[in-house]
Short mmCIF file of C-alpha atoms in Angstrom, two decimals:
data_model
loop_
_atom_site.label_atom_id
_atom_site.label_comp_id
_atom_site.label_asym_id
_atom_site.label_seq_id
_atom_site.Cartn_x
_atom_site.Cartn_y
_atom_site.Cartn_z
CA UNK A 1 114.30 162.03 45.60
CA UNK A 2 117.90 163.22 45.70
CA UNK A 3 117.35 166.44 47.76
CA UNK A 4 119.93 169.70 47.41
CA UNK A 5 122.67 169.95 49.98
CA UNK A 6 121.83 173.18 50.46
CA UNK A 7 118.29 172.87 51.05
CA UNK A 8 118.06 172.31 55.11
CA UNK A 9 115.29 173.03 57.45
CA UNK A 10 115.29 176.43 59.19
CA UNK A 11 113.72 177.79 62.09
CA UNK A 12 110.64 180.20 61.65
CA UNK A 13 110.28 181.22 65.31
CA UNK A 14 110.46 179.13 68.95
CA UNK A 15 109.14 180.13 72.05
CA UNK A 16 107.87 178.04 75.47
CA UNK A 17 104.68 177.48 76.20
CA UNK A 18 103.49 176.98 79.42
CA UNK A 19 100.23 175.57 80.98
CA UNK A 20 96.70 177.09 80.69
CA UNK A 21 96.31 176.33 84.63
CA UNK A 22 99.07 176.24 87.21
CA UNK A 23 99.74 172.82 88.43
CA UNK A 24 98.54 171.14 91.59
CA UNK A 25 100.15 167.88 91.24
CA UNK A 26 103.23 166.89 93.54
CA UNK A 27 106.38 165.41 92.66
CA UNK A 28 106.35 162.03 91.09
CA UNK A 29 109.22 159.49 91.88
CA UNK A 30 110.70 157.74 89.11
CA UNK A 31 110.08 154.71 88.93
CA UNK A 32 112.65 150.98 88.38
CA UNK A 33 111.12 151.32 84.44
CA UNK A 34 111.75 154.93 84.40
CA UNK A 35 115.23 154.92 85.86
CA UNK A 36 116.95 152.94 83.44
CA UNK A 37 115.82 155.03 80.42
CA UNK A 38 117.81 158.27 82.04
CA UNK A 39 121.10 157.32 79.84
CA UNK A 40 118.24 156.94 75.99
CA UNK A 41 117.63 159.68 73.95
CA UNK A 42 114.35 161.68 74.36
CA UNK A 43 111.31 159.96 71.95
CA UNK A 44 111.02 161.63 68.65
CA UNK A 45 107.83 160.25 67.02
CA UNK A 46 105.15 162.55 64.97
CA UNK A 47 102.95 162.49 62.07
CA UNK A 48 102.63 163.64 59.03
CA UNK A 49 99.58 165.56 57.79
CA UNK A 50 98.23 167.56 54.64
CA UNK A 51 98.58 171.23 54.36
CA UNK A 52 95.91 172.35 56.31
CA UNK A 53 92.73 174.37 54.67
CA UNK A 54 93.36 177.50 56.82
CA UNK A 55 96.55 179.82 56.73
CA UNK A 56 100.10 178.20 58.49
CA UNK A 57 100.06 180.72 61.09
CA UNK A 58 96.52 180.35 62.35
CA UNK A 59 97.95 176.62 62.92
CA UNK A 60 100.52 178.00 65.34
CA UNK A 61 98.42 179.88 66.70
CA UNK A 62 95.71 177.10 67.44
CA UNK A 63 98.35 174.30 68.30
CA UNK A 64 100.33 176.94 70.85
CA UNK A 65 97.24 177.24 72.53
CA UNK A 66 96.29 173.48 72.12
CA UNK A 67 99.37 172.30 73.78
CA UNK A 68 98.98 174.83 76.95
CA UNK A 69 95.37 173.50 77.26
CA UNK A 70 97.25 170.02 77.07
CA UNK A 71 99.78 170.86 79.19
CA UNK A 72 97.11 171.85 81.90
CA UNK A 73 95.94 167.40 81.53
CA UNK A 74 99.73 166.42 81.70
CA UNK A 75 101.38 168.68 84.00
CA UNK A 76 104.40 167.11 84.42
CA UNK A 77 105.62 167.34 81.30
CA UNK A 78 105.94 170.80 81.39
CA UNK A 79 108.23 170.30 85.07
CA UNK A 80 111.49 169.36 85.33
CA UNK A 81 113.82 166.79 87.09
CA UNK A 82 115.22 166.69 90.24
CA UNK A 83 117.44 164.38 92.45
CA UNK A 84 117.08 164.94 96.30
CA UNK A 85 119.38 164.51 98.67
CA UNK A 86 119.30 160.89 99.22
CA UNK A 87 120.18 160.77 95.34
CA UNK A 88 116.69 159.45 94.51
CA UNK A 89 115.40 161.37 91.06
CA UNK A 90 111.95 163.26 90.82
CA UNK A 91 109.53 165.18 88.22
CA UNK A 92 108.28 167.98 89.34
CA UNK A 93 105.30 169.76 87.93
CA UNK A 94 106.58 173.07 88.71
CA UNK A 95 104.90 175.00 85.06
CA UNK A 96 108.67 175.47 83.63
CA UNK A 97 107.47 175.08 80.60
CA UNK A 98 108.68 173.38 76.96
CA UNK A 99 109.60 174.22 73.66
CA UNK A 100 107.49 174.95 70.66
CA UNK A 101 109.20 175.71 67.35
CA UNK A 102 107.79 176.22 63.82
CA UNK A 103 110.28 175.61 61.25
CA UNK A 104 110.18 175.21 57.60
CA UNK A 105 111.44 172.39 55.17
CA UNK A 106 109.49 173.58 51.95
CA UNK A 107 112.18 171.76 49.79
CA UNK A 108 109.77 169.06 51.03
CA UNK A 109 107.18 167.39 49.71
CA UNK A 110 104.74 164.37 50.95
CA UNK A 111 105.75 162.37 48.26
CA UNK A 112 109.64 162.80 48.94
CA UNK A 113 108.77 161.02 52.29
CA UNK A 114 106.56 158.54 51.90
CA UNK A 115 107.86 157.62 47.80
CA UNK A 116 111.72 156.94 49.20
CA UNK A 117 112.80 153.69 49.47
CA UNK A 118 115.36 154.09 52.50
CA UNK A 119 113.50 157.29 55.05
CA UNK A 120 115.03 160.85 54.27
CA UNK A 121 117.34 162.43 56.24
CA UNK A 122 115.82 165.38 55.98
CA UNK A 123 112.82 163.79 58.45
CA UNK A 124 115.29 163.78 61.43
CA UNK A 125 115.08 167.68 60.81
CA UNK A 126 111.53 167.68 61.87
CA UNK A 127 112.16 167.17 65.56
CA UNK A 128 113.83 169.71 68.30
CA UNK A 129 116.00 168.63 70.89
CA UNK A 130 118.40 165.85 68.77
CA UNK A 131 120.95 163.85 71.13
CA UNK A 132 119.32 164.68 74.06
CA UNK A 133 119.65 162.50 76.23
CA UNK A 134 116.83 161.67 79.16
CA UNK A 135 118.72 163.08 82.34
CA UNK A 136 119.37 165.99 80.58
CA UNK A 137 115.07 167.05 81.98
CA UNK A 138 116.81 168.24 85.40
CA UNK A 139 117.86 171.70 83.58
CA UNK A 140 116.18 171.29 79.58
CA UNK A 141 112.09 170.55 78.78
CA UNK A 142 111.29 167.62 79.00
CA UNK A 143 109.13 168.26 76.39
CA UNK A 144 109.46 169.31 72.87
CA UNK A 145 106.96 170.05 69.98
CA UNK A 146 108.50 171.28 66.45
CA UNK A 147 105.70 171.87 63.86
CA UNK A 148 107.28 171.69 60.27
CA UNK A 149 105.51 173.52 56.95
CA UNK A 150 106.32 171.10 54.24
CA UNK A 151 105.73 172.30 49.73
CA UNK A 152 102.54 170.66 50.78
CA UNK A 153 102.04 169.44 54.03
CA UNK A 154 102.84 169.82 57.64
CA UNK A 155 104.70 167.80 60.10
CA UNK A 156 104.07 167.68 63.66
CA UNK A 157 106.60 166.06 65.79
CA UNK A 158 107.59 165.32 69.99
CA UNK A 159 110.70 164.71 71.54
CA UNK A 160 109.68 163.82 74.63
CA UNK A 161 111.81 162.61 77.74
CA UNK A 162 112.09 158.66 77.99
CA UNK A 163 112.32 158.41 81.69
CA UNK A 164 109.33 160.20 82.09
CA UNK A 165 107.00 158.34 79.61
CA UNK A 166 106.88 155.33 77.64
CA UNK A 167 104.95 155.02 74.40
CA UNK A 168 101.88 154.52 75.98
CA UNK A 169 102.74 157.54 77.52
CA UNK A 170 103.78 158.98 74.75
CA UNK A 171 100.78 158.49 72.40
CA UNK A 172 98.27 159.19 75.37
CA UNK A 173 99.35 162.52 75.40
CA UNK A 174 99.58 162.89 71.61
CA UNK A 175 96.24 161.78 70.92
CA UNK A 176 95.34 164.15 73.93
CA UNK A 177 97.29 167.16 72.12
CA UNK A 178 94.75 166.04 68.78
CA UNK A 179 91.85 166.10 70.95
CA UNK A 180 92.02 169.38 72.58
CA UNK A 181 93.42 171.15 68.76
CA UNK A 182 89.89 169.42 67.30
CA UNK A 183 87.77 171.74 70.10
CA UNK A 184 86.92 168.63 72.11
CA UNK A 185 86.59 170.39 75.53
CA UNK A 186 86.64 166.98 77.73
CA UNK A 187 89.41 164.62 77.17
CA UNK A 188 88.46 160.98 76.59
CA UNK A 189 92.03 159.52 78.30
CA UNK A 190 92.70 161.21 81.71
CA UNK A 191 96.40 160.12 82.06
CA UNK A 192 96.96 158.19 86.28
CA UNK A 193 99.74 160.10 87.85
CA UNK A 194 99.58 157.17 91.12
CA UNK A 195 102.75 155.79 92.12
CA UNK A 196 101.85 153.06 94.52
CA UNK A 197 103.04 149.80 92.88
CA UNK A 198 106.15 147.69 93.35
CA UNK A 199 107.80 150.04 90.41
CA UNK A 200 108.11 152.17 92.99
CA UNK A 201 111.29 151.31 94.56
CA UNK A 202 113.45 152.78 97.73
CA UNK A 203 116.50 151.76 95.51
CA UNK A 204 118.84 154.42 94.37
CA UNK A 205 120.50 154.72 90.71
CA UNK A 206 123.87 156.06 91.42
CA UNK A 207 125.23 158.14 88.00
CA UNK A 208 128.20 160.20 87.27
CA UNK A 209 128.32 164.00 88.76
CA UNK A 210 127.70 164.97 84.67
CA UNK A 211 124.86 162.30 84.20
CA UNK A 212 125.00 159.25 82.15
CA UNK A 213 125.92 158.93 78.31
CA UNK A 214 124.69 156.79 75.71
CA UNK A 215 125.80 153.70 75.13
CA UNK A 216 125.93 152.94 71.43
CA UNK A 217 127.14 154.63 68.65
CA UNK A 218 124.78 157.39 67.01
CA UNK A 219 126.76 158.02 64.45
CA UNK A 220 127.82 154.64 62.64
CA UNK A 221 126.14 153.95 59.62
CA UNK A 222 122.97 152.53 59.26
CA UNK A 223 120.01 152.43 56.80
CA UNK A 224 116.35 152.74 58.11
CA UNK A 225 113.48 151.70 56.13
CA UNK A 226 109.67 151.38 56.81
CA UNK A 227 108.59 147.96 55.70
CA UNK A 228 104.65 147.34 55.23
CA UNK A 229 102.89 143.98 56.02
CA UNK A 230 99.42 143.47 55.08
CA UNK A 231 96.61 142.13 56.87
CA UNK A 232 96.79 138.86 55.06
CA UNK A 233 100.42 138.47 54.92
CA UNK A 234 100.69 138.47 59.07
CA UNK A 235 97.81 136.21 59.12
CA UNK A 236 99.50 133.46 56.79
CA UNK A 237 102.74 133.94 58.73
CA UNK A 238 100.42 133.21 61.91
CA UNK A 239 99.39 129.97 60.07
CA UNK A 240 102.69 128.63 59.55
CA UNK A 241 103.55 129.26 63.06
CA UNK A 242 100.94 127.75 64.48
CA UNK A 243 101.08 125.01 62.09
CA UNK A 244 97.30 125.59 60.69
CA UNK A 245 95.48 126.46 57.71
CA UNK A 246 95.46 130.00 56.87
CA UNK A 247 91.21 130.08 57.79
CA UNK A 248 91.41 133.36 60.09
CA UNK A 249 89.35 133.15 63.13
CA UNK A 250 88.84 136.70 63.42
CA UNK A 251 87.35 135.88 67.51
CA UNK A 252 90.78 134.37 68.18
CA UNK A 253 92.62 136.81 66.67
CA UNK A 254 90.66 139.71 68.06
CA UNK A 255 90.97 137.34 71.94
CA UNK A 256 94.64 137.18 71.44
CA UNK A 257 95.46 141.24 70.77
CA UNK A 258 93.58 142.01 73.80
CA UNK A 259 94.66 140.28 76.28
CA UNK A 260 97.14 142.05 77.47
CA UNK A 261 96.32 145.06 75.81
CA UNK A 262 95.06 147.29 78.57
CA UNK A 263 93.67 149.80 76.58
CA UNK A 264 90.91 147.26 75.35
CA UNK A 265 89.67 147.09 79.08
CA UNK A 266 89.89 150.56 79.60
CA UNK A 267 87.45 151.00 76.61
CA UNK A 268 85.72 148.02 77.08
CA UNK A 269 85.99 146.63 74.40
CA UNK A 270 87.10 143.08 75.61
CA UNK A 271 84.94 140.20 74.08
CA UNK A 272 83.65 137.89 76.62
CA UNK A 273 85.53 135.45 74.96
CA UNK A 274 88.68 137.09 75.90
CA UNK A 275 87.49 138.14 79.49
CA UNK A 276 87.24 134.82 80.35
CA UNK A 277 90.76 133.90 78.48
CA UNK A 278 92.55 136.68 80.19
CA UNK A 279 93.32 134.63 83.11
CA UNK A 280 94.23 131.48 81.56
CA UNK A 281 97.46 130.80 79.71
CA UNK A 282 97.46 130.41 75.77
CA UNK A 283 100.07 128.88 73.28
CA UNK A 284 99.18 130.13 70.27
CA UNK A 285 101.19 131.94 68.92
CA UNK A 286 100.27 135.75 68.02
CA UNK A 287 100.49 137.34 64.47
CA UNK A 288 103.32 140.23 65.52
CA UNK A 289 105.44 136.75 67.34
CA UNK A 290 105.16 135.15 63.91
CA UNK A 291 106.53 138.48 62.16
CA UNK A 292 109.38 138.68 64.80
CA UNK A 293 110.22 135.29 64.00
CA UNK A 294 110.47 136.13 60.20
CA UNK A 295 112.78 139.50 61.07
CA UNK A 296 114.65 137.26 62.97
CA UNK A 297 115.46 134.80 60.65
CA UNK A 298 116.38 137.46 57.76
CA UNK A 299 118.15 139.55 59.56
CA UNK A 300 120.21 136.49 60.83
CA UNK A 301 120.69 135.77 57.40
CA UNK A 302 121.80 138.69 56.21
CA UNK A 303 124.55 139.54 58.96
CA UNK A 304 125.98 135.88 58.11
CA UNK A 305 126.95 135.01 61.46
CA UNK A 306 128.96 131.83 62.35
CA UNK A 307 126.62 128.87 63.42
CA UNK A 308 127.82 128.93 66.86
CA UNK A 309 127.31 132.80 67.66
CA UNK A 310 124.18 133.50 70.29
CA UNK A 311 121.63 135.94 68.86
CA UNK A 312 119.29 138.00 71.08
CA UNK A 313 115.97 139.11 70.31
CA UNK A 314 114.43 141.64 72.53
CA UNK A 315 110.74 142.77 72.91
CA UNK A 316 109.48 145.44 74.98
CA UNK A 317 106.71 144.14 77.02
CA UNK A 318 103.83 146.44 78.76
CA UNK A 319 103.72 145.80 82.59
CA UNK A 320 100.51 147.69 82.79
CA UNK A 321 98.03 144.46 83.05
CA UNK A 322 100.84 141.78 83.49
CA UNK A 323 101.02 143.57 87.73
CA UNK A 324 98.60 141.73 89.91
CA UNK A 325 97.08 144.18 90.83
CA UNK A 326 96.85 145.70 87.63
CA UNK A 327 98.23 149.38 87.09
CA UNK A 328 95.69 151.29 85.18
CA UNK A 329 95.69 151.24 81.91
CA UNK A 330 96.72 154.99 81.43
CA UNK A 331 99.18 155.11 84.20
CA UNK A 332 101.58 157.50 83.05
CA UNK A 333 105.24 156.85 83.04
CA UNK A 334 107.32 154.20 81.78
CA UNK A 335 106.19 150.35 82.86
CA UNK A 336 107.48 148.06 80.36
CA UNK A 337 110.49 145.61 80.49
CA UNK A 338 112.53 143.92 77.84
CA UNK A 339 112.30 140.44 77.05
CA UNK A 340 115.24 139.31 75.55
CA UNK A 341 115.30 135.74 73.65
CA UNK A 342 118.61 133.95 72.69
CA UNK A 343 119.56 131.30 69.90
CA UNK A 344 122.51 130.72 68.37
CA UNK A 345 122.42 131.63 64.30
CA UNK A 346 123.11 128.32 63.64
CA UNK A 347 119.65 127.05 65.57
CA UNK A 348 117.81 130.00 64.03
CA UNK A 349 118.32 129.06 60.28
CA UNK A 350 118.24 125.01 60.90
CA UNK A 351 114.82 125.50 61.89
CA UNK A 352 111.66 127.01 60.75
CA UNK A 353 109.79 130.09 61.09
CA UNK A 354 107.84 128.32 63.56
CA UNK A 355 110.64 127.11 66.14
CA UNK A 356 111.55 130.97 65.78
CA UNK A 357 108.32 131.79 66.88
CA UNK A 358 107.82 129.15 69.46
CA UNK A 359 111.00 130.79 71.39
CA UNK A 360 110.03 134.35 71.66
CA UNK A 361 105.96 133.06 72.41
CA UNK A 362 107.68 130.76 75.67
CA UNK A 363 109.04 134.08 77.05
CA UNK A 364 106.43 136.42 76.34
CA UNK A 365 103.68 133.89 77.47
CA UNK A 366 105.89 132.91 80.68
CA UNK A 367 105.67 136.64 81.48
CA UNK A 368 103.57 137.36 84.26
CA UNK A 369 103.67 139.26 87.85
CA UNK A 370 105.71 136.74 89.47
CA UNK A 371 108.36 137.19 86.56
CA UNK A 372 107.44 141.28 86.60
CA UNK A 373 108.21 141.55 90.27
CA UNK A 374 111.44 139.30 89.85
CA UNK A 375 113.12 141.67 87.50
CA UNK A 376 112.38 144.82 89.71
CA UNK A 377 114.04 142.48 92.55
CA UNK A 378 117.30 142.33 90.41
CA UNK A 379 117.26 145.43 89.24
CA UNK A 380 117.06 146.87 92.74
CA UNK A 381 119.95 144.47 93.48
CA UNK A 382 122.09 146.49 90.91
CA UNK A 383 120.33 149.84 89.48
CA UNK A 384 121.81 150.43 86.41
CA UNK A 385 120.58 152.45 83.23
CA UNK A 386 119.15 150.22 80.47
CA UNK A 387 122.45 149.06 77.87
CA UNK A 388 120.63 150.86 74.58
CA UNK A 389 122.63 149.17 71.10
CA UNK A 390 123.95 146.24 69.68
CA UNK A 391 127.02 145.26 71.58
CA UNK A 392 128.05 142.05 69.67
CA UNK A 393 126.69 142.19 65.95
CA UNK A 394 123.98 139.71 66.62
CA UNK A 395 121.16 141.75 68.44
CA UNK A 396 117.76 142.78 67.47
CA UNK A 397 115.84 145.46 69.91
CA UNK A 398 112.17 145.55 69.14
CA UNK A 399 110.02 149.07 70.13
CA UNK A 400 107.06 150.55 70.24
CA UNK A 401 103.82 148.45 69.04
CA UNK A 402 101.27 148.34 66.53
CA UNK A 403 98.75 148.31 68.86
CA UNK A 404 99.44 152.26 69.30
CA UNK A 405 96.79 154.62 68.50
CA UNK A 406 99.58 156.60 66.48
CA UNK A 407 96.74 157.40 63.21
CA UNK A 408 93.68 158.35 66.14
CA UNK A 409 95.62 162.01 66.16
CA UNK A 410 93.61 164.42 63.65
CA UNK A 411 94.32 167.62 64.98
CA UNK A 412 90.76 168.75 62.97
CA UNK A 413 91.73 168.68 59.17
CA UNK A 414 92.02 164.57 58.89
CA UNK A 415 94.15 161.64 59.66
CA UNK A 416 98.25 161.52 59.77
CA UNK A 417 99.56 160.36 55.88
CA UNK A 418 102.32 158.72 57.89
CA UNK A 419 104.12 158.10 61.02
CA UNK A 420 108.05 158.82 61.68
CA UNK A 421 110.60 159.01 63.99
CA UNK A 422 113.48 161.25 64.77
CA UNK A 423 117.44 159.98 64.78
CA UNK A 424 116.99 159.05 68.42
CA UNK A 425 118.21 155.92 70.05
CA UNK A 426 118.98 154.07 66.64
CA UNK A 427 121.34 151.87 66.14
CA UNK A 428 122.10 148.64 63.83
CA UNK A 429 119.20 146.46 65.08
CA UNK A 430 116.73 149.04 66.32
CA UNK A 431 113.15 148.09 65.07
CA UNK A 432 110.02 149.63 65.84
CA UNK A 433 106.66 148.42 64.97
CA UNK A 434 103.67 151.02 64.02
CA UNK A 435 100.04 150.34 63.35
CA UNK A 436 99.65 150.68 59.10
CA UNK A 437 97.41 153.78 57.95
CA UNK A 438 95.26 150.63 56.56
CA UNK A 439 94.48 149.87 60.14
CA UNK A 440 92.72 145.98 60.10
CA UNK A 441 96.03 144.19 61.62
CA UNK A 442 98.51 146.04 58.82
CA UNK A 443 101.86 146.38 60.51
CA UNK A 444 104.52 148.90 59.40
CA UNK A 445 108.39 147.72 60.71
CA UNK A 446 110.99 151.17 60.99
CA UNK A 447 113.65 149.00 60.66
CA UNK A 448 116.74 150.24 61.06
CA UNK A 449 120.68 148.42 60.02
CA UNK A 450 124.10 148.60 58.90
CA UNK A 451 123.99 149.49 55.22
CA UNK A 452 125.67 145.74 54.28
CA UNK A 453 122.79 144.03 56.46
CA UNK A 454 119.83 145.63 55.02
CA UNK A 455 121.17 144.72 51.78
CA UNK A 456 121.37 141.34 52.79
CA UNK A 457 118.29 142.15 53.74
CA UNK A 458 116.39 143.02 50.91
CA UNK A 459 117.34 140.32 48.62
CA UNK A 460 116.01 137.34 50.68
CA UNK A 461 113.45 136.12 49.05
CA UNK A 462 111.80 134.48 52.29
CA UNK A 463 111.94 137.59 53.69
CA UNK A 464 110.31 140.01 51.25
CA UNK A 465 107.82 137.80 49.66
CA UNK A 466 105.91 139.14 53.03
CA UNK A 467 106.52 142.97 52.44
CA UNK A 468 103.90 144.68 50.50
CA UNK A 469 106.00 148.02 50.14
CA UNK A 470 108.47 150.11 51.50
CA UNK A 471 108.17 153.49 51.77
#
């Protein structure tokens, strides 16, 4: 849909909303994963939803005092930053407050979103709090909710700081937010504020007197689209990598999504199978490697980079149950790393999906505490913020995860249509990979590129035989 120039989204109201109970917690150190995020925008995910069978404003109403209920669960997201003396950086859960704003986009309809081919622009309207970037929580929320009426349906999004959670994070409290909106009056994830791991470092992140900036470009050109990938199309791309038959062994499958998925042990919902796996190394390699690979190999393709020029591919990777001992599985904050993989173009397309995939399964396999603990050991050697973008033309920078419980969040009148993200922290290269509404193993890629790439893109034909839609 080709939407009006004039037609932008306005704000209705905007006020703060503060806890239901003042907060007892004390101040939380940041941690060597939570550091490096201070110089990324805040995270700007949400859902989109039906119109609701009740009037708009007895939604406000309800989600305002939803989210101070919430707030009560998650108390330092209503704090603030600070950096003490020794320059070492804080939250604290002093009941500041965040932001709640209802606005109004009803120019907009459901199927304008999810029946474009490339995501409107009119979705990075949805979320409050655009170009922020992380540090910016010592004086501004650190959290943000923006509720959007749509012709037909509403959109609820977050912009939440990055150096205070990850997507775990994230989603825990999101799904927390749902919980408490549906009348649940016990919340089934109680978020661990500990910080007694080796994350926890004496190491201090020295930053300009004004903060850090960003460090790509946020306003080059790029084209973002949601790609789709059935069930069955992961599971044959698993095949080839793994050299087999496509015959699905659903135990495997199911042994190999959990193992590191600490979530699954928190809900205990580990086979035995993959309780006795857990400690022992695997090779196989997993369904989301194989669909890596395949990005990998396209995008390669389509940026038609000389033979001899080194392509990285990084992967976010959940520290959570890598730690020996384990963190809990809801510890909240930000404990992930990146794992970045390099080949040179001309390696990449000389070979087959499954050499692709062999590389980034050696490195993600290979990761373990020794290699966890290693990284916070050079880190601390030289703190530095985490280098966001695509710095030579030849990167990829995978997010998120499908394994998110991003479709778990009915706030009491059904299940999201759709998940989408805000204009933060994209750049050419910038993927991020959602659960599909399907559920079953369905993937959804954001994908996000220079206009001339995604071209490339989306006429190779290895590439898109695999892609059951895009939105």
């Amino acid at each position: 849909m080709l939407f009006s120039t004039m037609s932008r989204t306005t704000t209705v109201s905007k006020c703060s909303i503060f806890p239901s109970e003042d907060s007892t917690l004390g101040d939380l150190k940041l941690s060597v994963s939570d550091l490096p995020m201070l110089s990324c925008h805040y995270i700007q995910k949400g859902c989109l939803f039906t119109r609701p069978p009740f009037p708009i404003s007895d939604l406000i109403s309800l989600l305002k005092r939803s989210l101070s209920t919430t707030l009560s669960h998650f108390p330092p997201l209503a704090g603030r930053l600070f950096t003490d003396s020794d320059g070492h950086i804080y939250i604290t859960s002093n009941d500041a407050g965040v932001d709640f704003t209802h606005a109004n986009a009803s120019h907009v309809r459901i199927r304008d979103i999810l029946g474009s081919i490339d995501v409107p622009h009119q979705v990075k309207e949805f979320f409050s709090l655009d170009g922020m970037i992380s540090y910016e929580g010592h004086f501004r929320p650190i959290l943000a909710v923006q509720v959007t009426e749509l012709a037909d349906g509403v959109f609820i999004g977050c912009s939440l700081n990055h150096a205070v959670t990850d997507g775990t994070s994230f989603w825990n409290f999101f799904n927390t937010f749902a919980e408490v909106s549906r009348g649940i009056k016990r919340i089934s994830r109680t978020p661990d504020f500990s910080r007694e791991s080796v994350l926890i470092s004496p190491a201090v992140l020295k930053l300009p007197a004004d903060g850090p900036k960003i460090t790509f470009d946020a306003d080059a050109p790029v084209r973002e689209r949601i790609l789709s990938f059935t069930r069955e199309s992961i599971l044959k791309l698993k095949a080839i990598a793994n050299n087999q038959k496509c015959e699905v062994n659903h135990v495997v499958e199911l042994m190999g999504k959990q193992r590191h998925d600490p979530l699954a042990r928190l809900e205990g919902k580990m086979t035995p199978l993959a309780q006795q796996q857990n400690k022992t190394e695997t090779t196989e390699i997993s369904s989301f490697q194989a669909l890596s690979a395949l990005l990998w190999r396209g995008v390669t393709r389509a940026r038609k980079l000389p033979a001899s020029k080194t392509t990285t591919f990084r992967m976010a990777v959940n520290c959570r149950n890598r730690l020996g001992p384990k963190l809990e599985p809801l510890y909240f904050g930000n404990a992930i790393q990146s794992i970045p993989t390099y080949a040179s173009a001309g390696d990449i397309l000389a070979h087959d999906l499954r050499w692709c995939a062999e590389q980034l399964n050696k490195n993600v396999t290979a990761y373990d505490d020794a290699t966890v603990r290693s990284n916070v050991q050079d880190w601390e050697r030289d703190p530095r913020c985490f280098p966001l973008g695509n710095f030579d033309g030849a990167m990829l920078t995978m997010g998120s995860s499908p394994r998110f419980p991003m479709y778990d969040n009915d706030f009491g009148w059904g299940r999201p249509m759709a998940v989408r993200s805000g204009k933060a922290n994209k750049f050419d290269g910038k993927i991020s990979a959602f659960p599909g509404r399907e559920g079953g193993g369905t993937v959804d890629l954001e994908v996000i590129l220079a206009p001339e790439t995604m071209d490339g893109l989306e006429s190779d034909q290895e590439f898109m035989q695999y892609v059951s839609s895009g939105y």
